XYZ file of C-alpha atoms in Angstrom:
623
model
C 126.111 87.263 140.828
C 129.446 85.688 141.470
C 132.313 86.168 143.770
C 135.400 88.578 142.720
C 138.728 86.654 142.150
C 140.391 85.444 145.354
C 143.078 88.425 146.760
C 146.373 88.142 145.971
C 149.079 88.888 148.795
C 150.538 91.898 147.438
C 147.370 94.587 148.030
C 147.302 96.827 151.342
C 144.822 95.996 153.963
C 142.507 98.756 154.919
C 140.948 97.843 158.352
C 137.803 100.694 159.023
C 135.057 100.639 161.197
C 131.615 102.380 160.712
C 130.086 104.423 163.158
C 127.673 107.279 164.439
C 124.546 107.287 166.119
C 121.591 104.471 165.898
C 119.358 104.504 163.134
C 122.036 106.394 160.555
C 122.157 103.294 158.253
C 125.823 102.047 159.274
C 124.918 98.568 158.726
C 123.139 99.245 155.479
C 125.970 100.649 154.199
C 128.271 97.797 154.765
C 125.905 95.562 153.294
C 125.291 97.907 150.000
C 129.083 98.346 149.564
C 129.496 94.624 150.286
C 126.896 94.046 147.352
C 127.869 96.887 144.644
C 131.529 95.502 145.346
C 129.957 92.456 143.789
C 131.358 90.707 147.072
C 127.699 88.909 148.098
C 127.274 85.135 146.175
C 124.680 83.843 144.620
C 123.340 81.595 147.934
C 123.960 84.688 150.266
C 121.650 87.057 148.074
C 118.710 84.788 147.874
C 119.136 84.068 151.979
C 118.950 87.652 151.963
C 115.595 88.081 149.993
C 114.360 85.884 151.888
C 115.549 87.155 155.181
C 114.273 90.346 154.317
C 110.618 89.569 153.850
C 111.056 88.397 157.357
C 113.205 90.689 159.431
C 113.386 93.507 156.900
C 112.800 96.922 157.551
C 112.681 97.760 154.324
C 109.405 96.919 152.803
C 109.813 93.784 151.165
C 112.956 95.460 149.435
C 116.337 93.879 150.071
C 117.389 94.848 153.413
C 121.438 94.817 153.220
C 121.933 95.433 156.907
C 120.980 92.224 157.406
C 124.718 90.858 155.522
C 125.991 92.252 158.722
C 122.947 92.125 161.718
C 124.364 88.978 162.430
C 122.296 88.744 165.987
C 118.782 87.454 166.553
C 118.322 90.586 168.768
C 119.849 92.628 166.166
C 117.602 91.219 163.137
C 114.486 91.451 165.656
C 115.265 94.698 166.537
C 116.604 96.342 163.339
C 119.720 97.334 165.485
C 123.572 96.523 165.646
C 124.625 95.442 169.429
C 127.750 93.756 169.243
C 130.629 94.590 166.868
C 130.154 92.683 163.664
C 133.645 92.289 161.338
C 133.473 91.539 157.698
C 136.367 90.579 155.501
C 136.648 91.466 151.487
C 138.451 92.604 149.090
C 138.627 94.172 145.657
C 141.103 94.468 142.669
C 142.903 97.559 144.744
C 142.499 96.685 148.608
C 141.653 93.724 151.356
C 139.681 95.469 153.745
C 138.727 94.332 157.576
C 135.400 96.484 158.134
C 134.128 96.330 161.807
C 130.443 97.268 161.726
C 129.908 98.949 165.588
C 126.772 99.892 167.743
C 125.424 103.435 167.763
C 123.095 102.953 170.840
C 124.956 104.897 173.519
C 125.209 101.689 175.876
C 127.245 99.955 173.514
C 129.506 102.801 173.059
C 132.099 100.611 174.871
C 131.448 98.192 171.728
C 132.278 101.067 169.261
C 135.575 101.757 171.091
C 136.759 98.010 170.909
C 136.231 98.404 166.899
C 137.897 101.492 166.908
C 141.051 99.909 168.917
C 141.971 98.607 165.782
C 141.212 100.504 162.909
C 142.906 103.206 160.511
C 140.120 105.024 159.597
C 136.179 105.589 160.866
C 133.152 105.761 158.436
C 130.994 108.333 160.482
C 127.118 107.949 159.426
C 125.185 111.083 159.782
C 121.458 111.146 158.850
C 121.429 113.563 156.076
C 117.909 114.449 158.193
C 119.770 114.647 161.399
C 122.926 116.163 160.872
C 125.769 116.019 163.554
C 124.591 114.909 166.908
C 126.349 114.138 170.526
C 126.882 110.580 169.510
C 128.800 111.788 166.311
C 130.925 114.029 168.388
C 131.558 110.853 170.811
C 132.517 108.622 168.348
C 134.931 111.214 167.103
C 136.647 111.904 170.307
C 137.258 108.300 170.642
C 138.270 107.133 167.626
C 140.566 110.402 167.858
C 141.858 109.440 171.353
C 142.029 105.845 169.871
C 144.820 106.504 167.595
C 142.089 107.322 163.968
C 143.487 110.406 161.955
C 141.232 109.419 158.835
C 137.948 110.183 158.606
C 134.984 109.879 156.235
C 131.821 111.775 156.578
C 129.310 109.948 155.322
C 126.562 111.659 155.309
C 123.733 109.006 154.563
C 120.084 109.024 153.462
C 120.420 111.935 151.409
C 117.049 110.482 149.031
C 115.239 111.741 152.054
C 116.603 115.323 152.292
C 115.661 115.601 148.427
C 119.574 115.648 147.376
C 120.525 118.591 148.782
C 123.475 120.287 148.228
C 123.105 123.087 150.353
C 121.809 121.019 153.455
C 125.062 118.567 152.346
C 127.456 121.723 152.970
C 125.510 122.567 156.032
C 126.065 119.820 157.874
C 130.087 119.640 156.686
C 130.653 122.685 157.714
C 129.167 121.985 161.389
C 130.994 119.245 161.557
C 134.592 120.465 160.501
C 133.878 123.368 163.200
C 134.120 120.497 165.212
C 137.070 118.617 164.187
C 138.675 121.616 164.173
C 138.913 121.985 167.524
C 140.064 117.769 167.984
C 143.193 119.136 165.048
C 141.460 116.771 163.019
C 142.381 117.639 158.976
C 142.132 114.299 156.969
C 137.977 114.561 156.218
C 136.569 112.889 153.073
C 132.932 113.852 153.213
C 130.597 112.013 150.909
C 127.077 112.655 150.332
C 125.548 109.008 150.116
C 122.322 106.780 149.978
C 122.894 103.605 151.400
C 119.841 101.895 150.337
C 120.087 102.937 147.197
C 123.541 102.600 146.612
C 124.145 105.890 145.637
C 127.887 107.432 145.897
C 129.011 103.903 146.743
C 130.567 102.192 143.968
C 129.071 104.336 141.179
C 128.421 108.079 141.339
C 125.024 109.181 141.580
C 123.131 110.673 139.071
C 120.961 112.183 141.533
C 124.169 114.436 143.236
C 125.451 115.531 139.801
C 126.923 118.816 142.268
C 129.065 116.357 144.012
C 132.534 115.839 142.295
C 134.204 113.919 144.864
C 135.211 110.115 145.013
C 132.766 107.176 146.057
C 132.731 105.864 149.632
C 134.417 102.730 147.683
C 136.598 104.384 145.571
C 137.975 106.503 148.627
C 138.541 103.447 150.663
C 140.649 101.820 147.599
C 143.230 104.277 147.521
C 142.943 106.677 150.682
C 146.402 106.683 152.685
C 146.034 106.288 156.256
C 147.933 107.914 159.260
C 147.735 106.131 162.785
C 148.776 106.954 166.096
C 151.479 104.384 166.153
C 154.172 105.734 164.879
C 157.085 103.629 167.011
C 159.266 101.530 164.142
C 162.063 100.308 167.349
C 160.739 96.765 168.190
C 158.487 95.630 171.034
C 157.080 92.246 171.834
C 155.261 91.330 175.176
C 155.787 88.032 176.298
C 152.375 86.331 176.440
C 154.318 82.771 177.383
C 157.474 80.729 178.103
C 157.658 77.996 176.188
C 159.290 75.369 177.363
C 158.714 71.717 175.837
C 161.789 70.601 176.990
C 165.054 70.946 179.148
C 166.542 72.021 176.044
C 164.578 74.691 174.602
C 163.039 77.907 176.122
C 161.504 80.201 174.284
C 159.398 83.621 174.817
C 156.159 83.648 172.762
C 154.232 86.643 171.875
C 153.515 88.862 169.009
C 156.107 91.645 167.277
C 153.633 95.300 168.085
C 156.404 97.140 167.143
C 159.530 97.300 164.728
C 161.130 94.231 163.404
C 163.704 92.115 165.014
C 166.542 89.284 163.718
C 168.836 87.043 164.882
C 171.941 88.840 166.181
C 169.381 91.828 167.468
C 170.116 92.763 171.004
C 167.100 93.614 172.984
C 166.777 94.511 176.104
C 164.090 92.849 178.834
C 161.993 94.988 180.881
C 161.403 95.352 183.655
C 164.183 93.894 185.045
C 166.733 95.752 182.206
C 168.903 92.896 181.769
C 170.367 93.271 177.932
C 170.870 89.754 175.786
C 170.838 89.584 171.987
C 168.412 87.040 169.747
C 169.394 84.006 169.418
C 166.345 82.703 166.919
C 162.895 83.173 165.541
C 160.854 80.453 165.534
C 157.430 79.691 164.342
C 155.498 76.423 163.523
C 156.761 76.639 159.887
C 160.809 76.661 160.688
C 163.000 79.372 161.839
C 162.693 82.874 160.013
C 165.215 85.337 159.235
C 163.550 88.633 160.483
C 160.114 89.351 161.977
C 157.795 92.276 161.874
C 155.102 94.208 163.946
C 152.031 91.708 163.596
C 154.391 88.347 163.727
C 153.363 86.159 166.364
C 156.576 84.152 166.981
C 158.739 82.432 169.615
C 162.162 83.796 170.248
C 164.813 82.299 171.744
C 167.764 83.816 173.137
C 171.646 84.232 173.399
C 171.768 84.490 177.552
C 169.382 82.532 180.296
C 167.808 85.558 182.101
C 164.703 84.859 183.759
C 161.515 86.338 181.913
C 158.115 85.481 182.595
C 154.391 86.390 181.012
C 154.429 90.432 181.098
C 157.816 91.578 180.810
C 158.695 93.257 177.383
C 161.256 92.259 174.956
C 162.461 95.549 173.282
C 165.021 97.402 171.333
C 167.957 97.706 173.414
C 168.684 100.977 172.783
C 164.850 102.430 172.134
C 163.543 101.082 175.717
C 160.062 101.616 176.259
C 159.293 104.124 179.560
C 158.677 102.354 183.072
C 156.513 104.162 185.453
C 154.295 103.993 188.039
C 151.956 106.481 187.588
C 150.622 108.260 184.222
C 148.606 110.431 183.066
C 146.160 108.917 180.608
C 142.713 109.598 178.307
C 140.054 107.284 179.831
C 136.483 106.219 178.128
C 134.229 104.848 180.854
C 132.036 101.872 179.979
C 130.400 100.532 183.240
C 126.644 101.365 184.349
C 128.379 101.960 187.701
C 130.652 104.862 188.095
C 134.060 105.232 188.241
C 135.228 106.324 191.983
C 138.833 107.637 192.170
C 140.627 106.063 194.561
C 138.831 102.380 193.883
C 141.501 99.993 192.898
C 140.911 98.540 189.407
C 142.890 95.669 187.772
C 144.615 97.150 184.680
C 145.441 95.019 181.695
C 148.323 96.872 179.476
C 149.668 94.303 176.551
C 150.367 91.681 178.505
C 150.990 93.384 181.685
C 148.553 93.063 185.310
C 148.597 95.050 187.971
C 146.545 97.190 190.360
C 145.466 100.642 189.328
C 143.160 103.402 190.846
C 142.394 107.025 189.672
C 144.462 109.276 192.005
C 143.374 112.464 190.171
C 140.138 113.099 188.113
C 141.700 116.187 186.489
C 138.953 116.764 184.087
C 135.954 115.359 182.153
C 135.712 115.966 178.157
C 132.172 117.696 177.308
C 131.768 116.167 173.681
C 129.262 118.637 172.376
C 132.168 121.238 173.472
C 134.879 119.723 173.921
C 135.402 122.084 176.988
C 136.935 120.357 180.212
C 134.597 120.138 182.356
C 135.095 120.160 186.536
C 134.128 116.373 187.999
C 134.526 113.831 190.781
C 133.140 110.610 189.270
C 132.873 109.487 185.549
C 129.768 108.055 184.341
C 129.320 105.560 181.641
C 130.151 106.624 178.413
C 132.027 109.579 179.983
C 135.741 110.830 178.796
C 138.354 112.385 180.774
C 141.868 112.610 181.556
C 143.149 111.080 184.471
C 146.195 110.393 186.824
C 146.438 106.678 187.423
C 148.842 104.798 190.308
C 150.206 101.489 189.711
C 150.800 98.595 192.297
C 153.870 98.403 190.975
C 155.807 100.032 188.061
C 154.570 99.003 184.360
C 156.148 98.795 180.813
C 154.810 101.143 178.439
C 154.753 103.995 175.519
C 152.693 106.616 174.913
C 149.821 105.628 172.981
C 150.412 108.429 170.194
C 153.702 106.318 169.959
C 152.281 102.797 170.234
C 148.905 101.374 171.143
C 149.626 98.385 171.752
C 151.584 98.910 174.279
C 150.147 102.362 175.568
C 146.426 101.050 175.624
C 144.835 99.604 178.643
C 141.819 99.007 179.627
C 140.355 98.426 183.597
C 138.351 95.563 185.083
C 136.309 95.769 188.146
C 138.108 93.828 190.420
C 134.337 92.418 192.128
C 132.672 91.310 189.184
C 135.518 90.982 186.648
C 133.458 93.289 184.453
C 136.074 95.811 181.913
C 134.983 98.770 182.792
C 137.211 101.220 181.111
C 139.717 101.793 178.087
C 142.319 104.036 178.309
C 145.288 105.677 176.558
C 148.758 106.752 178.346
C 149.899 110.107 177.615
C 152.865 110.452 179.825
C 154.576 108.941 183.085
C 153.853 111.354 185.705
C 158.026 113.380 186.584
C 156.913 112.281 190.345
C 156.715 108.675 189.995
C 160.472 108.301 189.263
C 161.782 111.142 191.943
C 159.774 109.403 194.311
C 161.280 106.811 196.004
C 160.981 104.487 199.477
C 163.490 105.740 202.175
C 165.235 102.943 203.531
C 164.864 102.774 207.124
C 166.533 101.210 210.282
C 164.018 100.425 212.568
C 161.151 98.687 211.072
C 158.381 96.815 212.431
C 159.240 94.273 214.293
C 161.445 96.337 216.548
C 158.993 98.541 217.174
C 156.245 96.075 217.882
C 159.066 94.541 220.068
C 160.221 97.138 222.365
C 156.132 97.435 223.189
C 155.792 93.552 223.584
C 152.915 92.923 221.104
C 151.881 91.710 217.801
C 150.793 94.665 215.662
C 147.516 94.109 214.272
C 144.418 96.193 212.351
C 140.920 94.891 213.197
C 138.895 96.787 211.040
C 135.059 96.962 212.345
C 132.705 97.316 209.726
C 129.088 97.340 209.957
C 125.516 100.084 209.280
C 125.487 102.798 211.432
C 123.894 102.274 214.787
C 125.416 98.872 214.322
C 127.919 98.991 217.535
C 131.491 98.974 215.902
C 132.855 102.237 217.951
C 131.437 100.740 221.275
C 132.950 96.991 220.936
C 135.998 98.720 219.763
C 135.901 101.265 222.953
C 135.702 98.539 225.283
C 138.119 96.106 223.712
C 140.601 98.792 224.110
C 140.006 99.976 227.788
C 140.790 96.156 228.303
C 143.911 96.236 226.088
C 144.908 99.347 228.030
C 144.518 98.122 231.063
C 147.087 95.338 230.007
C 149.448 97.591 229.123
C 148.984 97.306 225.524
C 149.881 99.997 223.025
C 146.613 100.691 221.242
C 144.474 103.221 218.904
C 141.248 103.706 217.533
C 140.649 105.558 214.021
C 136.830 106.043 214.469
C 134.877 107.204 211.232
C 133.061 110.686 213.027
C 136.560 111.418 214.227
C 138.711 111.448 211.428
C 136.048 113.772 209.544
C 136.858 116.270 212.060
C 140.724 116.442 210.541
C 142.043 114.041 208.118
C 138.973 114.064 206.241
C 137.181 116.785 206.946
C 136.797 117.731 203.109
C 135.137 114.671 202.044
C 131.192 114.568 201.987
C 129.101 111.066 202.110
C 129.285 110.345 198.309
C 130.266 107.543 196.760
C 133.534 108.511 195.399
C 134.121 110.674 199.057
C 134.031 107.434 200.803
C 135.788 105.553 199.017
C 138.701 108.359 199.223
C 137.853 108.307 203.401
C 139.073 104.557 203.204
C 141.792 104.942 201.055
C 142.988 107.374 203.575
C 142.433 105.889 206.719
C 143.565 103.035 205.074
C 146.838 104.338 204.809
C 147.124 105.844 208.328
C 146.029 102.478 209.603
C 148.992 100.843 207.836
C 151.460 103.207 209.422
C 150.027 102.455 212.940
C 150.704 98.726 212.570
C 153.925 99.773 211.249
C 154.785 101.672 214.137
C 153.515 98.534 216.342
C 150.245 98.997 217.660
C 147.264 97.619 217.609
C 144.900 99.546 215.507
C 141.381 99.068 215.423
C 139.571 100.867 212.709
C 135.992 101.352 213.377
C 133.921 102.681 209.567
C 131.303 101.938 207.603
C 133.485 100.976 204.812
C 129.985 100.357 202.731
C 132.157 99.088 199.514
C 133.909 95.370 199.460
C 136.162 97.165 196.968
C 138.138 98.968 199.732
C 137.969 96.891 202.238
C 139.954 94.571 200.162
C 141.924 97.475 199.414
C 142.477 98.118 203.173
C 143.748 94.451 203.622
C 145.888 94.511 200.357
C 148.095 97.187 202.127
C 148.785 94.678 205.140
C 150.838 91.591 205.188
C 150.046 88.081 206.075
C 147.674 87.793 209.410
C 147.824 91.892 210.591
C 144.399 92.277 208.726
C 141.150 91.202 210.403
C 138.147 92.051 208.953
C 135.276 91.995 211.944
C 131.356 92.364 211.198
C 129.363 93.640 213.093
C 126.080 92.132 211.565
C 123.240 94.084 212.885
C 120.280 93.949 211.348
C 119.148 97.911 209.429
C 116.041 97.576 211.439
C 117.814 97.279 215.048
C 119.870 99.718 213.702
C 117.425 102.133 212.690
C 115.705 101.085 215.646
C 118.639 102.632 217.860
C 119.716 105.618 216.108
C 122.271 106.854 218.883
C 122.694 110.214 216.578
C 119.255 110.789 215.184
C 120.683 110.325 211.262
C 118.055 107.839 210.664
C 115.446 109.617 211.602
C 117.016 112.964 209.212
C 117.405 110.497 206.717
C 114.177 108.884 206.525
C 112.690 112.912 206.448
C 115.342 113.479 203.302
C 117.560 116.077 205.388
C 120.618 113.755 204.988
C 121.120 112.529 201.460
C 123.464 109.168 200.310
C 122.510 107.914 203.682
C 124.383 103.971 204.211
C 120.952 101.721 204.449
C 118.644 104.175 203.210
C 119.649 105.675 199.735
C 123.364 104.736 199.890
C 124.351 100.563 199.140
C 126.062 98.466 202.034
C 127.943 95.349 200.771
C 128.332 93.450 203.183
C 131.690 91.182 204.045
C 131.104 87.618 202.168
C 134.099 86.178 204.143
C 134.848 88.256 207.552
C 137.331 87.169 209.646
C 135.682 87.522 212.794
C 131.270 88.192 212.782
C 129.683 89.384 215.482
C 125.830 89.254 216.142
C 125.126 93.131 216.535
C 121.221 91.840 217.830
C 122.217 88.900 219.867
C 124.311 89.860 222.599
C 125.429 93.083 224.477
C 128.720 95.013 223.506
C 130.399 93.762 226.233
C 129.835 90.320 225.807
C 130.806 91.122 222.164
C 134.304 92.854 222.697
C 134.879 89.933 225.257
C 134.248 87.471 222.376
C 136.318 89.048 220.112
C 138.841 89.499 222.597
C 139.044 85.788 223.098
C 139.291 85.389 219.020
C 142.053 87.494 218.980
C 143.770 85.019 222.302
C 143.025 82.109 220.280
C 144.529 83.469 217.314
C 147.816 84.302 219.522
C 147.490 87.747 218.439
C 147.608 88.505 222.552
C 150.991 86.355 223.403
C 153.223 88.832 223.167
């Protein structure tokens, strides 16, 4: 068997991924179209034949989804984990296949190959029919930007060629897509292993009068959710290899653009015109979406990595808070309020959940009442900003209305999202200027305004170090408060329970009312658990330059326990207080405090005396 010609530049490129749940036969399929394409050489086959009397699953028989298995684990396994692209082409297409995962845990694999396809090949087990993971890999490739869709609906040797069982399960599933307003369904009755329906109609399905899963592919005309044509290119670099020349790198997501073009630069708004394009192989007249290029232009304004380049009179939105689909992919859950770092094109900033307003049941597709997302979970969310961010709706443009989240602890992406809208608030919201500010407060009192925030297990002697330090404060005539956990349950918070995602909205809150008592001058000591190194970072992020102090009280959960001032331990250890910190709820502890004190080696007042001599030293006292 040989290779097809090589593709000339003038045929379409169809980029498609396969999906559905494990086991369906997606990679078999890739591998069996790959091979009744006539795409497979000579060398590959016989690798093949002789891969498959080793790994095979097929009993000696050519296993094709070994063309495509490309890991050890997946060979050993008979499984796809990672997202595996091919590249071919026939007489009528080029085609960029990405082969995904239908194990649930690599979901977050699936939606990376769907971020970039036109259409989704959805394997059902003719056996099977639709299951949950079919319906999840619908809503995402749906909320992903796919509006084609082929039902494949594989191994049909092993449901004897049914027709009736074929109609069945179409039926179920276009009750389904129904409901998503999904219309553009191909559904194909195939055998991957034995190539039937690929390339060649089947004999055995003489009912079936549609196209072949290759044929389709050929000619079928896709719709995506980008729809912008007004250009858009986020900067990705300056380029500047000498005093003479600086350029803005990136690639065109959006539109075209020429010389003479005027754009306008976001965020700042300031309005130039092109001056050139330039790429490696000379200067070109006009540039499209997919171009990566280097443009130059008519005015110096000063643009750095994450501003936009746009059409000057199409301007993307800027906002800084949306509403947006999310797709969670961590093991551990999503807490509103958490800060995340969001990645949109080119953009970074801080983001956290301000509103889970609902989770997406995908067997019902029924909202469905929540407070955290779990992995694999969808929903729609409101989402704050650090600081306002270039975008478009995804329906308009993914590139630059996709995100996805990163846990800002352990770097790990965590979610993928798509903007539907900037939220009317975030632009009629806006600071008040004001004429007194800090310093004159923190003046007229005589003091540096500071937060020492006291974390530490229960039992652990935060609220009594922090009680005496400020009887001695007070005595000096110092302007002081305490926010004390127990306390502010009583108002503030008195809604929130001891989950995860209720305490991490307790610090965000506090957190908040702590900043406003350092802005109004005081020194603020804020005594809580804070179990999660995720807010307490948040907490200091709100502060500026030396009014944060993080203090630890380290005392061992044994001298803790060993206390237990208010009996929780002891409810806790009989199961009559549930997500207890030290017991069935985490504590991270601080890796880098500001200030440690040994909770088991010394009383509290020789502790709020030391501290109080840290803070002297620190000249946090001198005023």
């Amino acid at each position: 068997m040989t290779a097809p010609a090589t593709a000339t530049s003038h045929r379409s490129i169809l980029r498609f991924l396969t999906c559905g749940s494990v086991d369906d036969g997606k990679s078999t399929l890739i591998g069996r179209l790959l091979y009744d394409a006539q795409l497979v050489l000579d060398d590959q086959l016989a690798s093949l034949e002789s891969e498959s009397r080793t790994h095979g699953t097929t009993g000696g028989e050519i296993d094709f989804a070994l063309l495509v298995d490309g890991l050890q684990a997946e060979r050993e396994q008979g499984i796809t984990i990672d997202v595996a692209y091919r590249y071919f082409s026939t007489a009528h297409r080029k085609f960029i296949v990405a082969d995904t995962p239908g194990h649930v845990q690599y979901t977050r694999n699936m939606a990376t190959g769907a971020s970039n396809a036109d259409l989704a090949v959805l394997l059902v087990d003719a056996r099977k029919g639709i299951l949950t993971q079919t319906r999840r890999h619908t809503i995402i490739a749906h909320l992903l930007g796919i509006r084609s869709f082929v039902l494949a609906i594989n191994k049909m040797d092993l449901a004897a060629y049914d027709e009736a069982r074929f109609r069945e399960i179409v039926d179920d599933y276009m009750a389904f897509a129904q409901e998503l307003s999904i219309t553009d369904v191909t559904a194909i009755p195939l055998s991957a292993l034995r190539g039937e329906n690929i390339a060649a109609p089947a004999a055995t399905m003489d009912w079936y009068h549609g196209p072949t899963l290759l044929s389709h592919l050929e000619t079928v005309e896709t719709a995506t959710g980008g729809t912008l044509d007004a250009f858009r290119l986020p900067v990705q670099w300056v380029c500047r290899p000498n005093l003479d020349f600086r350029g803005y790198a990136g690639t065109v997501v959006a539109g075209k653009i020429k010389p003479g073009d005027p754009v306008v630069v976001l965020p700042s708004a300031r309005t130039t015109s092109v001056a050139r394009i330039v790429t490696a192989d000379g200067d070109l007249s006009e540039a499209g979406a997919g171009a990566a290029v280097t443009l130059t232009l008519a005015e110096e304004i000063d643009i750095s990595r994450g501003d936009v380049l746009a059409a000057a009179d199409t301007r993307p939105e800027l906002a800084d808070q949306v509403a947006a689909h999310l797709v969670w992919m961590s093991e551990a859950p999503l807490l509103p309020g958490r800060p995340y770092t969001i990645r949109l094109a080119t953009q970074r900033a801080t983001a956290t959940i301000t509103a889970l307003k609902h989770k997406i049941d995908v067997d019902s597709l029924e909202p469905v009442a929540g407070r955290e997302l779990q992995l694999n979970e969808m929903a729609l969310v409101n989402l704050s900003f650090s600081r306002p961010l270039v975008f478009d709706p995804y329906d308009t443009c993914r590139e630059t209305g996709g995100f996805v989240l990163i846990d800002r602890m352990t770097h790990e992406t965590v979610g993928a999202g798509m903007i539907r809208f900037a939220l009317r608030r975030a632009t009629n919201v806006q600071w008040q200027s004001l004429d007194i500010d800090r310093a004159a407060r923190a003046g007229l009192k005589g003091q540096k305004p500071v937060c020492l925030w006291f974390t530490g297990l229960s039992g652990s002697g935060k609220s009594t170090v922090a009680n005496l330090l400020e009887r001695r404060l007070h005595g000096e005539g110092r302007h002081t408060y305490i926010l004390d956990g127990d306390n502010v349950r009583h108002g503030l918070n008195r809604d929130l329970g001891f989950t995860d995602a209720d305490r991490v909205e307790n610090i965000r809150r506090v957190s908040e009312v702590a900043r406003l008592m350092v802005d109004a001058g005081l020194v603020t000591m804020v005594s809580f658990i804070s179990p999660f190194r995720a807010e307490r970072r948040m907490a200091r992020e709100l502060f500026g330059e030396g009014e944060f102090l993080e203090v630890f009280v380290d005392t061992p959960l044994a001298v803790c326990e060993a206390r237990d001032p208010k009996g929780l331990y002891r409810k806790a250890r009989q199961g009559l207080i549930r997500n207890f910190t030290g017991i069935d709820s985490a504590y991270e502890p601080p890796e880098a405090a500001d200030i440690v004190l040994d909770g088991d080696g010394a009383a509290p007042e020789q502790l709020a005396e030391e501290l109080y001599r840290e803070l002297e030293r620190r000249g946090l006292l001198s005023g």
